[in-house]
PDB file of C-alpha atoms and ligand atoms in Angstrom:
ATOM      1  CA  UNK L   1     -17.929   4.525   7.702  1.00  0.00           C
ATOM      2  CA  UNK L   2     -17.357   2.916   4.299  1.00  0.00           C
ATOM      3  CA  UNK L   3     -13.679   2.894   3.258  1.00  0.00           C
ATOM      4  CA  UNK L   4     -12.973   5.705   0.854  1.00  0.00           C
ATOM      5  CA  UNK L   5     -10.613   8.549   0.111  1.00  0.00           C
ATOM      6  CA  UNK L   6     -10.958  12.178  -0.788  1.00  0.00           C
ATOM      7  CA  UNK L   7      -8.489  14.230  -2.823  1.00  0.00           C
ATOM      8  CA  UNK L   8      -8.501  18.015  -2.637  1.00  0.00           C
ATOM      9  CA  UNK L   9      -6.498  20.923  -3.981  1.00  0.00           C
ATOM     10  CA  UNK L  10      -6.194  24.222  -2.139  1.00  0.00           C
ATOM     11  CA  UNK L  11      -7.883  27.110  -3.896  1.00  0.00           C
ATOM     12  CA  UNK L  12      -4.524  28.853  -4.409  1.00  0.00           C
ATOM     13  CA  UNK L  13      -3.175  25.658  -6.060  1.00  0.00           C
ATOM     14  CA  UNK L  14      -0.240  25.405  -3.638  1.00  0.00           C
ATOM     15  CA  UNK L  15      -1.276  22.219  -1.854  1.00  0.00           C
ATOM     16  CA  UNK L  16      -2.730  18.873  -2.692  1.00  0.00           C
ATOM     17  CA  UNK L  17      -4.229  16.717   0.040  1.00  0.00           C
ATOM     18  CA  UNK L  18      -5.556  13.167   0.156  1.00  0.00           C
ATOM     19  CA  UNK L  19      -7.182  11.578   3.189  1.00  0.00           C
ATOM     20  CA  UNK L  20      -8.465   8.026   3.519  1.00  0.00           C
ATOM     21  CA  UNK L  21     -10.264   5.701   5.852  1.00  0.00           C
ATOM     22  CA  UNK L  22      -9.124   2.105   5.293  1.00  0.00           C
ATOM     23  CA  UNK L  23     -10.402   0.229   8.368  1.00  0.00           C
ATOM     24  CA  UNK L  24     -12.322  -2.518   6.521  1.00  0.00           C
ATOM     25  CA  UNK L  25      -9.710  -2.929   3.807  1.00  0.00           C
ATOM     26  CA  UNK L  26      -6.876  -3.411   6.313  1.00  0.00           C
ATOM     27  CA  UNK L  27      -8.933  -5.900   8.337  1.00  0.00           C
ATOM     28  CA  UNK L  28      -9.923  -7.917   5.253  1.00  0.00           C
ATOM     29  CA  UNK L  29      -6.453  -8.121   3.751  1.00  0.00           C
ATOM     30  CA  UNK L  30      -4.641  -8.779   7.031  1.00  0.00           C
ATOM     31  CA  UNK L  31      -7.105 -11.587   7.855  1.00  0.00           C
ATOM     32  CA  UNK L  32      -6.413 -13.163   4.435  1.00  0.00           C
ATOM     33  CA  UNK L  33      -2.690 -12.855   5.123  1.00  0.00           C
ATOM     34  CA  UNK L  34      -3.054 -14.287   8.655  1.00  0.00           C
ATOM     35  CA  UNK L  35      -0.965 -11.392   9.895  1.00  0.00           C
ATOM     36  CA  UNK L  36      -0.153 -11.120  13.595  1.00  0.00           C
ATOM     37  CA  UNK L  37      -0.702  -7.815  15.419  1.00  0.00           C
ATOM     38  CA  UNK L  38       2.574  -6.127  14.523  1.00  0.00           C
ATOM     39  CA  UNK L  39       2.353  -7.400  10.940  1.00  0.00           C
ATOM     40  CA  UNK L  40      -1.224  -6.045  10.708  1.00  0.00           C
ATOM     41  CA  UNK L  41      -0.081  -2.579  11.761  1.00  0.00           C
ATOM     42  CA  UNK L  42       2.851  -2.704   9.317  1.00  0.00           C
ATOM     43  CA  UNK L  43       0.896  -3.981   6.307  1.00  0.00           C
ATOM     44  CA  UNK L  44      -2.063  -1.750   7.247  1.00  0.00           C
ATOM     45  CA  UNK L  45       0.166   1.307   7.033  1.00  0.00           C
ATOM     46  CA  UNK L  46       1.541   0.261   3.633  1.00  0.00           C
ATOM     47  CA  UNK L  47      -1.979  -0.527   2.343  1.00  0.00           C
ATOM     48  CA  UNK L  48      -3.170   2.906   3.431  1.00  0.00           C
ATOM     49  CA  UNK L  49      -0.092   4.573   1.912  1.00  0.00           C
ATOM     50  CA  UNK L  50      -0.684   2.650  -1.316  1.00  0.00           C
ATOM     51  CA  UNK L  51      -4.300   3.813  -1.457  1.00  0.00           C
ATOM     52  CA  UNK L  52      -3.215   7.439  -0.915  1.00  0.00           C
ATOM     53  CA  UNK L  53      -0.541   7.275  -3.627  1.00  0.00           C
ATOM     54  CA  UNK L  54      -2.900   5.356  -5.933  1.00  0.00           C
ATOM     55  CA  UNK L  55      -5.234   8.339  -5.819  1.00  0.00           C
ATOM     56  CA  UNK L  56      -2.634  10.303  -7.806  1.00  0.00           C
ATOM     57  CA  UNK L  57      -2.867   7.842 -10.741  1.00  0.00           C
ATOM     58  CA  UNK L  58      -5.072   8.324 -13.783  1.00  0.00           C
ATOM     59  CA  UNK L  59      -7.231   6.018 -15.918  1.00  0.00           C
ATOM     60  CA  UNK L  60      -5.832   2.494 -16.172  1.00  0.00           C
ATOM     61  CA  UNK L  61      -2.521   3.287 -14.459  1.00  0.00           C
ATOM     62  CA  UNK L  62      -1.364   0.933 -11.709  1.00  0.00           C
ATOM     63  CA  UNK L  63       1.007   1.288  -8.777  1.00  0.00           C
ATOM     64  CA  UNK L  64       2.952  -1.310  -6.807  1.00  0.00           C
ATOM     65  CA  UNK L  65       4.871  -0.652  -3.604  1.00  0.00           C
ATOM     66  CA  UNK L  66       7.229  -3.171  -2.072  1.00  0.00           C
ATOM     67  CA  UNK L  67       9.154  -2.843   1.149  1.00  0.00           C
ATOM     68  CA  UNK L  68      11.926  -5.325   1.704  1.00  0.00           C
ATOM     69  CA  UNK L  69      13.824  -4.944   4.952  1.00  0.00           C
ATOM     70  CA  UNK L  70      16.048  -7.190   7.032  1.00  0.00           C
ATOM     71  CA  UNK L  71      13.379  -7.733   9.716  1.00  0.00           C
ATOM     72  CA  UNK L  72      11.230 -10.839  10.340  1.00  0.00           C
ATOM     73  CA  UNK L  73       8.372  -9.790   8.000  1.00  0.00           C
ATOM     74  CA  UNK L  74      10.583 -10.175   4.952  1.00  0.00           C
ATOM     75  CA  UNK L  75       8.646  -8.465   2.208  1.00  0.00           C
ATOM     76  CA  UNK L  76       5.448  -6.398   2.155  1.00  0.00           C
ATOM     77  CA  UNK L  77       3.703  -5.723  -1.167  1.00  0.00           C
ATOM     78  CA  UNK L  78       0.779  -3.517  -2.072  1.00  0.00           C
ATOM     79  CA  UNK L  79      -0.808  -2.947  -5.468  1.00  0.00           C
ATOM     80  CA  UNK L  80      -3.443  -0.426  -6.349  1.00  0.00           C
ATOM     81  CA  UNK L  81      -5.024   1.551  -9.153  1.00  0.00           C
ATOM     82  CA  UNK L  82      -6.821   4.833  -9.769  1.00  0.00           C
ATOM     83  CA  UNK L  83     -10.176   3.233  -9.011  1.00  0.00           C
ATOM     84  CA  UNK L  84      -9.325   2.428  -5.408  1.00  0.00           C
ATOM     85  CA  UNK L  85      -8.832  -1.297  -5.888  1.00  0.00           C
ATOM     86  CA  UNK L  86      -6.165  -2.529  -3.497  1.00  0.00           C
ATOM     87  CA  UNK L  87      -4.432  -5.823  -2.722  1.00  0.00           C
ATOM     88  CA  UNK L  88      -1.525  -6.614  -0.448  1.00  0.00           C
ATOM     89  CA  UNK L  89       0.635  -9.440   0.813  1.00  0.00           C
ATOM     90  CA  UNK L  90       3.295 -10.141   3.370  1.00  0.00           C
ATOM     91  CA  UNK L  91       5.963 -12.830   3.059  1.00  0.00           C
ATOM     92  CA  UNK L  92       6.248 -13.811   6.738  1.00  0.00           C
ATOM     93  CA  UNK L  93       3.024 -12.626   8.390  1.00  0.00           C
ATOM     94  CA  UNK L  94       4.174 -13.390  11.940  1.00  0.00           C
ATOM     95  CA  UNK L  95       6.644 -10.865  13.318  1.00  0.00           C
ATOM     96  CA  UNK L  96       6.562 -12.396  16.802  1.00  0.00           C
ATOM     97  CA  UNK L  97       7.963  -9.197  18.293  1.00  0.00           C
ATOM     98  CA  UNK L  98       7.032  -7.740  21.677  1.00  0.00           C
ATOM     99  CA  UNK L  99       5.780  -4.119  21.789  1.00  0.00           C
ATOM    100  CA  UNK L 100       8.458  -1.474  22.218  1.00  0.00           C
ATOM    101  CA  UNK L 101       7.775   1.556  24.456  1.00  0.00           C
ATOM    102  CA  UNK L 102       4.090   0.560  24.473  1.00  0.00           C
ATOM    103  CA  UNK L 103       3.826   0.581  20.670  1.00  0.00           C
ATOM    104  CA  UNK L 104       3.893  -2.101  18.006  1.00  0.00           C
ATOM    105  CA  UNK L 105       7.472  -2.401  16.830  1.00  0.00           C
ATOM    106  CA  UNK L 106       6.847  -1.845  13.116  1.00  0.00           C
ATOM    107  CA  UNK L 107      10.400  -0.662  12.421  1.00  0.00           C
ATOM    108  CA  UNK L 108      11.797  -3.766  14.119  1.00  0.00           C
ATOM    109  CA  UNK L 109       9.409  -6.037  12.199  1.00  0.00           C
ATOM    110  CA  UNK L 110      10.252  -4.453   8.838  1.00  0.00           C
ATOM    111  CA  UNK L 111      13.957  -4.139   9.680  1.00  0.00           C
ATOM    112  CA  UNK L 112      16.067  -1.011   9.831  1.00  0.00           C
ATOM    113  CA  UNK L 113      18.011  -1.773   6.660  1.00  0.00           C
ATOM    114  CA  UNK L 114      16.273  -2.238   3.351  1.00  0.00           C
ATOM    115  CA  UNK L 115      14.570  -0.627   0.407  1.00  0.00           C
ATOM    116  CA  UNK L 116      11.241   0.714  -0.746  1.00  0.00           C
ATOM    117  CA  UNK L 117      10.591  -0.218  -4.384  1.00  0.00           C
ATOM    118  CA  UNK L 118       8.010   1.602  -6.463  1.00  0.00           C
ATOM    119  CA  UNK L 119       6.625   0.439  -9.816  1.00  0.00           C
ATOM    120  CA  UNK L 120       4.129   2.361 -11.853  1.00  0.00           C
ATOM    121  CA  UNK L 121       2.433   1.036 -14.929  1.00  0.00           C
ATOM    122  CA  UNK L 122       1.590   4.272 -16.683  1.00  0.00           C
ATOM    123  CA  UNK L 123       0.536   2.540 -19.895  1.00  0.00           C
ATOM    124  CA  UNK L 124       3.926   3.238 -21.477  1.00  0.00           C
ATOM    125  CA  UNK L 125       6.204   0.603 -23.006  1.00  0.00           C
ATOM    126  CA  UNK L 126       8.213   0.132 -19.826  1.00  0.00           C
ATOM    127  CA  UNK L 127       6.962   0.605 -16.281  1.00  0.00           C
ATOM    128  CA  UNK L 128       8.391   3.416 -14.168  1.00  0.00           C
ATOM    129  CA  UNK L 129      10.664   1.983 -11.478  1.00  0.00           C
ATOM    130  CA  UNK L 130      12.281   3.597  -8.494  1.00  0.00           C
ATOM    131  CA  UNK L 131      13.972   2.492  -5.308  1.00  0.00           C
ATOM    132  CA  UNK L 132      14.924   4.364  -2.143  1.00  0.00           C
ATOM    133  CA  UNK L 133      16.610   3.283   1.039  1.00  0.00           C
ATOM    134  CA  UNK L 134      14.348   2.880   4.081  1.00  0.00           C
ATOM    135  CA  UNK L 135      14.586   5.929   6.357  1.00  0.00           C
ATOM    136  CA  UNK L 136      12.855   4.969   9.605  1.00  0.00           C
ATOM    137  CA  UNK L 137      11.095   1.738   8.515  1.00  0.00           C
ATOM    138  CA  UNK L 138       7.902   3.162  10.084  1.00  0.00           C
ATOM    139  CA  UNK L 139       6.511   3.351   6.494  1.00  0.00           C
ATOM    140  CA  UNK L 140       4.915   6.845   6.455  1.00  0.00           C
ATOM    141  CA  UNK L 141       8.319   8.534   6.593  1.00  0.00           C
ATOM    142  CA  UNK L 142       9.709   6.137   4.010  1.00  0.00           C
ATOM    143  CA  UNK L 143       6.918   6.897   1.532  1.00  0.00           C
ATOM    144  CA  UNK L 144       7.278  10.640   2.192  1.00  0.00           C
ATOM    145  CA  UNK L 145      11.003  10.374   1.526  1.00  0.00           C
ATOM    146  CA  UNK L 146      10.348   8.561  -1.765  1.00  0.00           C
ATOM    147  CA  UNK L 147       7.877  11.250  -2.904  1.00  0.00           C
ATOM    148  CA  UNK L 148      10.152  14.095  -1.837  1.00  0.00           C
ATOM    149  CA  UNK L 149      13.445  12.695  -3.167  1.00  0.00           C
ATOM    150  CA  UNK L 150      12.433  10.571  -6.189  1.00  0.00           C
ATOM    151  CA  UNK L 151       9.332  12.360  -7.431  1.00  0.00           C
ATOM    152  CA  UNK L 152      10.623  15.751  -6.233  1.00  0.00           C
ATOM    153  CA  UNK L 153       7.311  16.701  -4.631  1.00  0.00           C
ATOM    154  CA  UNK L 154       7.719  17.829  -0.993  1.00  0.00           C
ATOM    155  CA  UNK L 155       5.318  15.516   0.827  1.00  0.00           C
ATOM    156  CA  UNK L 156       4.189  14.593   4.287  1.00  0.00           C
ATOM    157  CA  UNK L 157       2.243  11.460   5.202  1.00  0.00           C
ATOM    158  CA  UNK L 158       0.493  10.229   8.306  1.00  0.00           C
ATOM    159  CA  UNK L 159      -0.580   6.581   8.434  1.00  0.00           C
ATOM    160  CA  UNK L 160      -2.359   4.970  11.345  1.00  0.00           C
ATOM    161  CA  UNK L 161      -3.651   1.536  12.273  1.00  0.00           C
ATOM    162  CA  UNK L 162      -5.226   1.047  15.684  1.00  0.00           C
ATOM    163  CA  UNK L 163      -6.235  -2.367  17.004  1.00  0.00           C
ATOM    164  CA  UNK L 164      -8.823  -3.090  19.676  1.00  0.00           C
ATOM    165  CA  UNK L 165      -8.258  -5.384  22.657  1.00  0.00           C
ATOM    166  CA  UNK L 166      -9.215  -8.465  20.613  1.00  0.00           C
ATOM    167  CA  UNK L 167      -6.716  -7.653  17.857  1.00  0.00           C
ATOM    168  CA  UNK L 168      -9.334  -6.481  15.342  1.00  0.00           C
ATOM    169  CA  UNK L 169      -8.677  -3.284  13.395  1.00  0.00           C
ATOM    170  CA  UNK L 170     -10.536  -0.528  15.277  1.00  0.00           C
ATOM    171  CA  UNK L 171      -9.512   2.235  12.882  1.00  0.00           C
ATOM    172  CA  UNK L 172      -7.118   2.679   9.981  1.00  0.00           C
ATOM    173  CA  UNK L 173      -6.485   5.599   7.725  1.00  0.00           C
ATOM    174  CA  UNK L 174      -4.160   8.430   6.891  1.00  0.00           C
ATOM    175  CA  UNK L 175      -3.446  11.455   4.833  1.00  0.00           C
ATOM    176  CA  UNK L 176      -0.956  12.822   2.370  1.00  0.00           C
ATOM    177  CA  UNK L 177      -0.118  16.491   1.897  1.00  0.00           C
ATOM    178  CA  UNK L 178       1.967  17.729  -1.019  1.00  0.00           C
ATOM    179  CA  UNK L 179       3.381  21.168  -1.707  1.00  0.00           C
ATOM    180  CA  UNK L 180       2.882  22.050  -5.380  1.00  0.00           C
ATOM    181  CA  UNK L 181       5.059  24.399  -7.419  1.00  0.00           C
ATOM    182  CA  UNK L 182       5.986  27.177  -7.094  1.00  0.00           C
ATOM    183  CA  UNK L 183       5.509  26.458  -3.365  1.00  0.00           C
ATOM    184  CA  UNK L 184       5.194  28.829  -0.468  1.00  0.00           C
ATOM    185  CA  UNK L 185       7.746  28.161   2.317  1.00  0.00           C
ATOM    186  CA  UNK L 186       5.778  30.156   4.925  1.00  0.00           C
ATOM    187  CA  UNK L 187       2.575  28.234   4.280  1.00  0.00           C
ATOM    188  CA  UNK L 188       4.465  24.936   4.281  1.00  0.00           C
ATOM    189  CA  UNK L 189       6.007  25.806   7.677  1.00  0.00           C
ATOM    190  CA  UNK L 190       2.575  26.712   9.051  1.00  0.00           C
ATOM    191  CA  UNK L 191       1.072  23.443   7.828  1.00  0.00           C
ATOM    192  CA  UNK L 192       3.933  21.363   9.238  1.00  0.00           C
ATOM    193  CA  UNK L 193       3.536  23.188  12.566  1.00  0.00           C
ATOM    194  CA  UNK L 194      -0.140  22.248  12.636  1.00  0.00           C
ATOM    195  CA  UNK L 195       0.646  18.639  11.658  1.00  0.00           C
ATOM    196  CA  UNK L 196       3.013  18.335  14.606  1.00  0.00           C
ATOM    197  CA  UNK L 197       0.260  19.239  17.063  1.00  0.00           C
ATOM    198  CA  UNK L 198      -2.268  16.931  15.398  1.00  0.00           C
ATOM    199  CA  UNK L 199      -3.752  14.004  17.342  1.00  0.00           C
ATOM    200  CA  UNK L 200      -3.169  10.545  15.787  1.00  0.00           C
ATOM    201  CA  UNK L 201      -5.250  10.018  12.621  1.00  0.00           C
ATOM    202  CA  UNK L 202      -6.894   6.921  14.104  1.00  0.00           C
ATOM    203  CA  UNK L 203      -8.207   8.805  17.144  1.00  0.00           C
ATOM    204  CA  UNK L 204      -9.843  11.362  14.814  1.00  0.00           C
ATOM    205  CA  UNK L 205     -11.339   8.527  12.747  1.00  0.00           C
ATOM    206  CA  UNK L 206     -12.642   6.891  15.912  1.00  0.00           C
ATOM    207  CA  UNK L 207     -14.381  10.141  16.763  1.00  0.00           C
ATOM    208  CA  UNK L 208     -16.256   9.605  13.522  1.00  0.00           C
ATOM    209  CA  UNK L 209     -14.397  12.188  11.434  1.00  0.00           C
ATOM    210  CA  UNK L 210     -14.611  11.518   7.698  1.00  0.00           C
ATOM    211  CA  UNK L 211     -11.612  12.032   5.358  1.00  0.00           C
ATOM    212  CA  UNK L 212     -12.930  15.404   4.195  1.00  0.00           C
ATOM    213  CA  UNK L 213     -13.214  16.585   7.800  1.00  0.00           C
ATOM    214  CA  UNK L 214      -9.615  15.535   8.468  1.00  0.00           C
ATOM    215  CA  UNK L 215      -8.564  17.748   5.571  1.00  0.00           C
ATOM    216  CA  UNK L 216     -10.753  20.629   6.781  1.00  0.00           C
ATOM    217  CA  UNK L 217      -9.125  20.446  10.168  1.00  0.00           C
ATOM    218  CA  UNK L 218      -5.658  20.264   8.644  1.00  0.00           C
ATOM    219  CA  UNK L 219      -6.169  23.189   6.302  1.00  0.00           C
ATOM    220  CA  UNK L 220      -7.990  25.158   9.035  1.00  0.00           C
ATOM    221  CA  UNK L 221      -9.883  27.865   7.199  1.00  0.00           C
ATOM    222  CA  UNK L 222      -7.907  27.604   3.957  1.00  0.00           C
ATOM    223  CA  UNK L 223     -10.308  27.069   1.067  1.00  0.00           C
ATOM    224  CA  UNK L 224     -10.011  23.950  -1.025  1.00  0.00           C
ATOM    225  CA  UNK L 225     -11.827  22.151  -3.800  1.00  0.00           C
ATOM    226  CA  UNK L 226     -12.701  18.470  -3.628  1.00  0.00           C
ATOM    227  CA  UNK L 227     -11.305  16.900  -6.806  1.00  0.00           C
ATOM    228  CA  UNK L 228     -12.376  13.309  -6.342  1.00  0.00           C
ATOM    229  CA  UNK L 229     -13.892  10.855  -3.908  1.00  0.00           C
ATOM    230  CA  UNK L 230     -13.041   7.191  -4.459  1.00  0.00           C
ATOM    231  CA  UNK L 231     -14.432   4.116  -2.659  1.00  0.00           C
ATOM    232  CA  UNK L 232     -11.661   1.737  -1.553  1.00  0.00           C
ATOM    233  CA  UNK L 233     -11.986  -2.016  -1.798  1.00  0.00           C
ATOM    234  CA  UNK L 234     -10.004  -5.216  -1.938  1.00  0.00           C
ATOM    235  CA  UNK L 235      -9.671  -6.619  -5.427  1.00  0.00           C
ATOM    236  CA  UNK L 236      -7.302  -9.257  -6.769  1.00  0.00           C
ATOM    237  CA  UNK L 237      -7.080  -9.440 -10.568  1.00  0.00           C
ATOM    238  CA  UNK L 238      -5.299 -12.818 -10.567  1.00  0.00           C
ATOM    239  CA  UNK L 239      -6.403 -15.353 -13.199  1.00  0.00           C
ATOM    240  CA  UNK L 240      -5.617 -18.775 -14.672  1.00  0.00           C
ATOM    241  CA  UNK L 241      -3.826 -17.090 -17.568  1.00  0.00           C
ATOM    242  CA  UNK L 242      -1.616 -15.009 -15.278  1.00  0.00           C
ATOM    243  CA  UNK L 243      -0.817 -18.068 -13.160  1.00  0.00           C
ATOM    244  CA  UNK L 244       0.181 -19.972 -16.313  1.00  0.00           C
ATOM    245  CA  UNK L 245       2.561 -17.154 -17.176  1.00  0.00           C
ATOM    246  CA  UNK L 246       4.155 -17.454 -13.725  1.00  0.00           C
ATOM    247  CA  UNK L 247       4.650 -21.179 -14.336  1.00  0.00           C
ATOM    248  CA  UNK L 248       6.055 -20.655 -17.844  1.00  0.00           C
ATOM    249  CA  UNK L 249       8.542 -18.169 -16.343  1.00  0.00           C
ATOM    250  CA  UNK L 250       9.991 -21.046 -14.276  1.00  0.00           C
ATOM    251  CA  UNK L 251      11.474 -22.416 -17.500  1.00  0.00           C
ATOM    252  CA  UNK L 252      10.988 -25.664 -19.415  1.00  0.00           C
ATOM    253  CA  UNK L 253      13.428 -27.663 -17.334  1.00  0.00           C
ATOM    254  CA  UNK L 254      11.780 -26.794 -14.006  1.00  0.00           C
ATOM    255  CA  UNK L 255       8.293 -27.415 -15.425  1.00  0.00           C
ATOM    256  CA  UNK L 256       9.297 -30.835 -16.786  1.00  0.00           C
ATOM    257  CA  UNK L 257      10.779 -31.697 -13.401  1.00  0.00           C
ATOM    258  CA  UNK L 258       7.531 -30.630 -11.672  1.00  0.00           C
ATOM    259  CA  UNK L 259       5.430 -32.734 -14.067  1.00  0.00           C
ATOM    260  CA  UNK L 260       7.655 -35.720 -13.412  1.00  0.00           C
ATOM    261  CA  UNK L 261       7.480 -35.376  -9.642  1.00  0.00           C
ATOM    262  CA  UNK L 262       3.855 -34.387  -9.165  1.00  0.00           C
ATOM    263  CA  UNK L 263       0.543 -35.486 -10.565  1.00  0.00           C
ATOM    264  CA  UNK L 264      -0.923 -32.111  -9.776  1.00  0.00           C
ATOM    265  CA  UNK L 265       0.697 -28.729  -9.236  1.00  0.00           C
ATOM    266  CA  UNK L 266      -0.946 -26.159  -6.989  1.00  0.00           C
ATOM    267  CA  UNK L 267      -0.197 -22.450  -7.190  1.00  0.00           C
ATOM    268  CA  UNK L 268      -1.615 -20.191  -4.489  1.00  0.00           C
ATOM    269  CA  UNK L 269      -2.111 -16.490  -5.218  1.00  0.00           C
ATOM    270  CA  UNK L 270      -0.084 -14.607  -2.602  1.00  0.00           C
ATOM    271  CA  UNK L 271      -2.703 -11.833  -2.434  1.00  0.00           C
ATOM    272  CA  UNK L 272      -6.137 -13.511  -2.307  1.00  0.00           C
ATOM    273  CA  UNK L 273      -4.993 -17.064  -1.463  1.00  0.00           C
ATOM    274  CA  UNK L 274      -6.964 -18.546  -4.331  1.00  0.00           C
ATOM    275  CA  UNK L 275      -5.539 -21.938  -5.290  1.00  0.00           C
ATOM    276  CA  UNK L 276      -4.981 -22.752  -8.971  1.00  0.00           C
ATOM    277  CA  UNK L 277      -4.550 -26.422  -9.857  1.00  0.00           C
ATOM    278  CA  UNK L 278      -2.754 -27.751 -12.882  1.00  0.00           C
ATOM    279  CA  UNK L 279      -2.701 -31.401 -13.944  1.00  0.00           C
ATOM    280  CA  UNK L 280       0.469 -33.145 -15.124  1.00  0.00           C
ATOM    281  CA  UNK L 281      -0.861 -32.927 -18.709  1.00  0.00           C
ATOM    282  CA  UNK L 282      -1.419 -29.182 -18.405  1.00  0.00           C
ATOM    283  CA  UNK L 283       2.080 -28.661 -16.999  1.00  0.00           C
ATOM    284  CA  UNK L 284       3.561 -30.677 -19.862  1.00  0.00           C
ATOM    285  CA  UNK L 285       1.706 -28.492 -22.360  1.00  0.00           C
ATOM    286  CA  UNK L 286       3.080 -25.356 -20.680  1.00  0.00           C
ATOM    287  CA  UNK L 287       6.582 -26.883 -20.792  1.00  0.00           C
ATOM    288  CA  UNK L 288       6.383 -27.655 -24.500  1.00  0.00           C
TER     289      UNK L 288
HETATM  290 ZN1   ZN C 301      -5.406 -13.458  -6.324  1.00  0.00          ZN
END
């Protein structure tokens, strides 16, 4: 199944739902990042969460999520837009942690203490910025807490990444459910009750269920309208110009020092690993 997501709204307007399959995307990005198994599950969850939240953007808007905890992974970043283009990176891609209770120790790899940062470029003068403390460091709960507390939209997320015996991504995906105003506490309770008895998202995906079918099962008989269906793919918009700006931001002094010490300066994009090379002359021009 091609990676994609589906966004729906219930016919009574009380619920929004987004479901995604991200298997190929998670595999591609985690291979680029040389992530170990635990890091793959952690970044895979954040990539899937980013894709789900990105689906709520419009037009040219962009979203960036960053989780920085005190665990061995350091920092996980995901960027996405309304068109389903996603990129992600991880500072220390090797968690080197043993499984805990038969599961990958994502919370241990991320670290129990830390923050989730959210940036949104909504095309306004300044980007929207928000930050919440990590709740469980399992990522789905942390994103749900951000949506519920910061954006004030009661939300529930499920994010899953399942690996096969060789360490490849067998299935990845998830869904997001939001209660829209004025809200209906009884219906919310019923939906949460159903969520609690739900099998893991990845096992449903492995049975060949598509995102729309996940939502049908979740809403069980409640009518909804499909609002959009978006293909998901890896895309890194890095460029020479952007890389030059990163270098200029180092300051004249640092650039002059670099030009003095090195004949050639290499900058590697943290997302796609493309290497940009600058000669001493080019660095001197940027420093001037
Ligand atoms: Zn790049």
